[in-house]
mmCIF file with all atom_site columns, C-alpha atoms in Angstrom:
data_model
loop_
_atom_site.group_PDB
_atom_site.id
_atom_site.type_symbol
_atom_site.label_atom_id
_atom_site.label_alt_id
_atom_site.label_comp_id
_atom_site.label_asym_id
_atom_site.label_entity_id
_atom_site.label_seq_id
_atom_site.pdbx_PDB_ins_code
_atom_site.Cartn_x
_atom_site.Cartn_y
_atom_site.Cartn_z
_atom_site.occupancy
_atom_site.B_iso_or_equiv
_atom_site.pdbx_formal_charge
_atom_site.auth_seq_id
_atom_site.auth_comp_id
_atom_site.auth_asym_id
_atom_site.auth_atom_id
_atom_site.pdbx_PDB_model_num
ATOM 1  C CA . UNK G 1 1  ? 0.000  0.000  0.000  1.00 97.00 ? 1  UNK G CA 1
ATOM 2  C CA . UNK G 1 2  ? 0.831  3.524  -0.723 1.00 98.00 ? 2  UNK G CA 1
ATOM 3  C CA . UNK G 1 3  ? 0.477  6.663  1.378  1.00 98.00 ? 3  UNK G CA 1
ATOM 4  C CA . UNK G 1 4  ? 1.750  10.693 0.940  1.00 98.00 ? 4  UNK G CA 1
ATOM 5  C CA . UNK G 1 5  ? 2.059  12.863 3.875  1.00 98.00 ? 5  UNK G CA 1
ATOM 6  C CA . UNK G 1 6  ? 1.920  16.081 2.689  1.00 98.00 ? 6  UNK G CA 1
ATOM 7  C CA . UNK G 1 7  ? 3.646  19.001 4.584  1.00 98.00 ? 7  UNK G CA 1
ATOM 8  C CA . UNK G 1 8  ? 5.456  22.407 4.357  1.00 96.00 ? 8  UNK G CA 1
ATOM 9  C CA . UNK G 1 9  ? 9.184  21.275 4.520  1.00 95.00 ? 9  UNK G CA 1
ATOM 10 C CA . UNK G 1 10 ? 10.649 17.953 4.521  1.00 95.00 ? 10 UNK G CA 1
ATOM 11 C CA . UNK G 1 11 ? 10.161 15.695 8.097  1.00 97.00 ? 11 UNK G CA 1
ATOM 12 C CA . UNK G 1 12 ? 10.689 12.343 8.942  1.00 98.00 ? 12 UNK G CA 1
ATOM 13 C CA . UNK G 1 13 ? 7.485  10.276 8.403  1.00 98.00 ? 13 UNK G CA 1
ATOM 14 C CA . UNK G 1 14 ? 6.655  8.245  11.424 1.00 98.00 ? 14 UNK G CA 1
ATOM 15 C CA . UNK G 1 15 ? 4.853  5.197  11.321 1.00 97.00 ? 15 UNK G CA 1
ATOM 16 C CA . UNK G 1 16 ? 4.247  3.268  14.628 1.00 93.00 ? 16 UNK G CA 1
ATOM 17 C CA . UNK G 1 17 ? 7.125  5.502  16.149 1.00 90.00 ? 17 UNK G CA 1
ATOM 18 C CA . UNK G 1 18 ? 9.282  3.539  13.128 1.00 96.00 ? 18 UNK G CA 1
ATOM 19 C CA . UNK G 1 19 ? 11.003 6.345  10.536 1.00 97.00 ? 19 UNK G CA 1
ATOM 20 C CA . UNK G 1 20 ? 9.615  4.969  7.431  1.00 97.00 ? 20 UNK G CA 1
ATOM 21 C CA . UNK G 1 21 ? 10.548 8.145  4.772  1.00 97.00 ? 21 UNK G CA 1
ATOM 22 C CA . UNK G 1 22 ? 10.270 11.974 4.687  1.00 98.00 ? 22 UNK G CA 1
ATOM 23 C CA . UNK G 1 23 ? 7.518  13.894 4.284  1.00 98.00 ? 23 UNK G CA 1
ATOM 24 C CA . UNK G 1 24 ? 6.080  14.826 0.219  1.00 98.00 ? 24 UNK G CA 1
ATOM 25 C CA . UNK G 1 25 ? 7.368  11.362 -1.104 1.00 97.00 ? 25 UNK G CA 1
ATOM 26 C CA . UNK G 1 26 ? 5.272  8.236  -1.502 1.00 98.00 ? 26 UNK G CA 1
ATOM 27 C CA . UNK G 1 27 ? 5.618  5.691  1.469  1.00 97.00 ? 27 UNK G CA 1
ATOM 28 C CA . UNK G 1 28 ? 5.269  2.116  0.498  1.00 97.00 ? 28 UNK G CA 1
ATOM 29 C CA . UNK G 1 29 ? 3.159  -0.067 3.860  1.00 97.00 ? 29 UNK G CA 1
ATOM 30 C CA . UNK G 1 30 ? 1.716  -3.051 4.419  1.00 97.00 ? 30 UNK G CA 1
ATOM 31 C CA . UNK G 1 31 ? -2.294 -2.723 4.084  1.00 97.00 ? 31 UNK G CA 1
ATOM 32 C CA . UNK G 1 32 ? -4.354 -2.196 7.388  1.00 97.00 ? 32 UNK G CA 1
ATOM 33 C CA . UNK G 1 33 ? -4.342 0.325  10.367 1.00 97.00 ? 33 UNK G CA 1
ATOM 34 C CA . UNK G 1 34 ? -1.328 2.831  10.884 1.00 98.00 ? 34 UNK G CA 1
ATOM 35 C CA . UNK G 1 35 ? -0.891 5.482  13.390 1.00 98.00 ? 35 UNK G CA 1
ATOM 36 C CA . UNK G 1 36 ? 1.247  8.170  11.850 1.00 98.00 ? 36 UNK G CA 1
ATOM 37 C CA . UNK G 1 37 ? 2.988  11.394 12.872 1.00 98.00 ? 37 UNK G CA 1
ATOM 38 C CA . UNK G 1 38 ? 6.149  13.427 11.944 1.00 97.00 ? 38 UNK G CA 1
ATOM 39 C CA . UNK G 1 39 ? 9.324  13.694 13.785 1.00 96.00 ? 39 UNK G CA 1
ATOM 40 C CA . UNK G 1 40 ? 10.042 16.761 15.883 1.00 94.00 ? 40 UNK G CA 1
ATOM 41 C CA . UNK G 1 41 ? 9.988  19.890 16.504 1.00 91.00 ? 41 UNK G CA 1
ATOM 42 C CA . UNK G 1 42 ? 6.149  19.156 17.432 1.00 90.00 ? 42 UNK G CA 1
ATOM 43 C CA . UNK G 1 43 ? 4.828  22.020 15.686 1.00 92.00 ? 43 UNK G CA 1
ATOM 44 C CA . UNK G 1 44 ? 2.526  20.974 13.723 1.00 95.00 ? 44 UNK G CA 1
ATOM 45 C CA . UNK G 1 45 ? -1.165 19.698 13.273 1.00 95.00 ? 45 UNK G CA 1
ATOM 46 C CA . UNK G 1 46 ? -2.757 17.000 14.354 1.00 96.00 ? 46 UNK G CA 1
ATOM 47 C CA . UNK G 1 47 ? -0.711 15.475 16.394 1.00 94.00 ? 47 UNK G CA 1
ATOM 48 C CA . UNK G 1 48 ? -0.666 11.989 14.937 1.00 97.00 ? 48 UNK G CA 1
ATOM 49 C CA . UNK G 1 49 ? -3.451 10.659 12.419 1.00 98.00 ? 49 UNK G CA 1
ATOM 50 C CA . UNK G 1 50 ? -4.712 7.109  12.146 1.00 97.00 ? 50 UNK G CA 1
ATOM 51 C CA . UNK G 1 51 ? -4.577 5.883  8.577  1.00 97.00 ? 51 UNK G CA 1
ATOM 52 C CA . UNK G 1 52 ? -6.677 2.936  7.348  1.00 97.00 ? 52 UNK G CA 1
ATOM 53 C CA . UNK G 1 53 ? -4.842 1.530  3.766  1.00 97.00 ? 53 UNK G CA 1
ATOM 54 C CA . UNK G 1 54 ? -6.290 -0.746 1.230  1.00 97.00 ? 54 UNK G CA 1
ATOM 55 C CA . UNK G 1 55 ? -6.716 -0.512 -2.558 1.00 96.00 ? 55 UNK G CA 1
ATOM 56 C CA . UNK G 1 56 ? -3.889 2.228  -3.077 1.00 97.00 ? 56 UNK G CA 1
ATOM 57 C CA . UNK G 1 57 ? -1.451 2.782  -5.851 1.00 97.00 ? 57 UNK G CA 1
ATOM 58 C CA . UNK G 1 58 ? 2.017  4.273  -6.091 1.00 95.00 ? 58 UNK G CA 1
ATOM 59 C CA . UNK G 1 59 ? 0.733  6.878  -8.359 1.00 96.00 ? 59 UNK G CA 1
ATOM 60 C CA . UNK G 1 60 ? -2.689 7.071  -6.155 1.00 97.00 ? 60 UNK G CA 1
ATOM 61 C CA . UNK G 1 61 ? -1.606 7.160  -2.971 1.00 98.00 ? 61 UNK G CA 1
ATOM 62 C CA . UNK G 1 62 ? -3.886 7.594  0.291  1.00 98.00 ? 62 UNK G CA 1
ATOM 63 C CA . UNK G 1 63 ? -2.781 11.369 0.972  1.00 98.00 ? 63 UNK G CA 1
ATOM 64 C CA . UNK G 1 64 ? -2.999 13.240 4.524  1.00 98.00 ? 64 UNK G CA 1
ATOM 65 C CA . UNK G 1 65 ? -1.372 16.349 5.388  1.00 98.00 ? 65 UNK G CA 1
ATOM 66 C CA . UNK G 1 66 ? -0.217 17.732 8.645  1.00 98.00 ? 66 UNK G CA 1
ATOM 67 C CA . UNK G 1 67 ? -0.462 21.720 8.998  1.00 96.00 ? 67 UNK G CA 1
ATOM 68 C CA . UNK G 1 68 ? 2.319  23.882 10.759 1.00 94.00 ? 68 UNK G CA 1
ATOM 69 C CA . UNK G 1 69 ? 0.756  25.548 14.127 1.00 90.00 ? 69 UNK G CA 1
ATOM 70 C CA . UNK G 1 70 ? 1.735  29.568 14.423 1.00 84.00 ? 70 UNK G CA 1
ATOM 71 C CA . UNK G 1 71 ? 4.496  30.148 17.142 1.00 78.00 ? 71 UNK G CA 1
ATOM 72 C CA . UNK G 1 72 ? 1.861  30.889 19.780 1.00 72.00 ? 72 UNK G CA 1
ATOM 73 C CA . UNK G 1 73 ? 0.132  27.865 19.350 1.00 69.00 ? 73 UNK G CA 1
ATOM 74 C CA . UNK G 1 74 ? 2.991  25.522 19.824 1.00 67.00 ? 74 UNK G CA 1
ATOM 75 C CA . UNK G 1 75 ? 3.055  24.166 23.510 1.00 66.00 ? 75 UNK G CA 1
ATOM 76 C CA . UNK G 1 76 ? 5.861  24.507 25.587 1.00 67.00 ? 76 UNK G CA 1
ATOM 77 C CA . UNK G 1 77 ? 8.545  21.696 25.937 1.00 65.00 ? 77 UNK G CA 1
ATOM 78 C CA . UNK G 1 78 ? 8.683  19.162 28.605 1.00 65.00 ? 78 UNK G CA 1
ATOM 79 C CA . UNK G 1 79 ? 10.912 20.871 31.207 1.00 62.00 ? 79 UNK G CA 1
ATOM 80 C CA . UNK G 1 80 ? 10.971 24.432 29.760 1.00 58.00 ? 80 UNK G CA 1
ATOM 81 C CA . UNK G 1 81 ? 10.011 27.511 31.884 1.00 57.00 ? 81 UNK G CA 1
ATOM 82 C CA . UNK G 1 82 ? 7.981  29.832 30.674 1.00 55.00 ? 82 UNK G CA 1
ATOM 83 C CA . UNK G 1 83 ? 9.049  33.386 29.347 1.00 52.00 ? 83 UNK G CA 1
#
């Protein structure tokens, strides 16, 4: 099975916390139920997106895309103070 993650800049596609590829390029998986995200910085939307693939192509992939979150939406790191 195929599937694109669309998103700004190039990030390491995560599939079941496995790198499997950077973002913008078609991912080759086996078919069924995937949980994927993109590597840090974690600033970026949604957080993770559960994928469900059957019956793709390489040149019709199943497509999602993760959106960049504005500076003051991004939430503070584990252990940081704030400002």
């Amino acid at each position: 099975e195929f599937l694109l993650v669309v998103f700004e800049e190039d990030r390491d596609v995560q599939v079941g916390n496995k790198s499997r590829g950077p973002t913008n390029t078609v991912i080759e998986l086996d078919a069924g139920e995937h949980t994927v995200t993109l590597a840090p910085p974690f600033d970026f939307s949604p957080v993770e997106q559960k994928v469900r693939l059957r019956n793709t192509a390489a040149l019709d992939p199943y497509r999602i895309m993760f959106q960049r979150l504005p500076p003051a939406a991004i939430p503070p790191s584990p252990g940081s103070h704030p400002a």
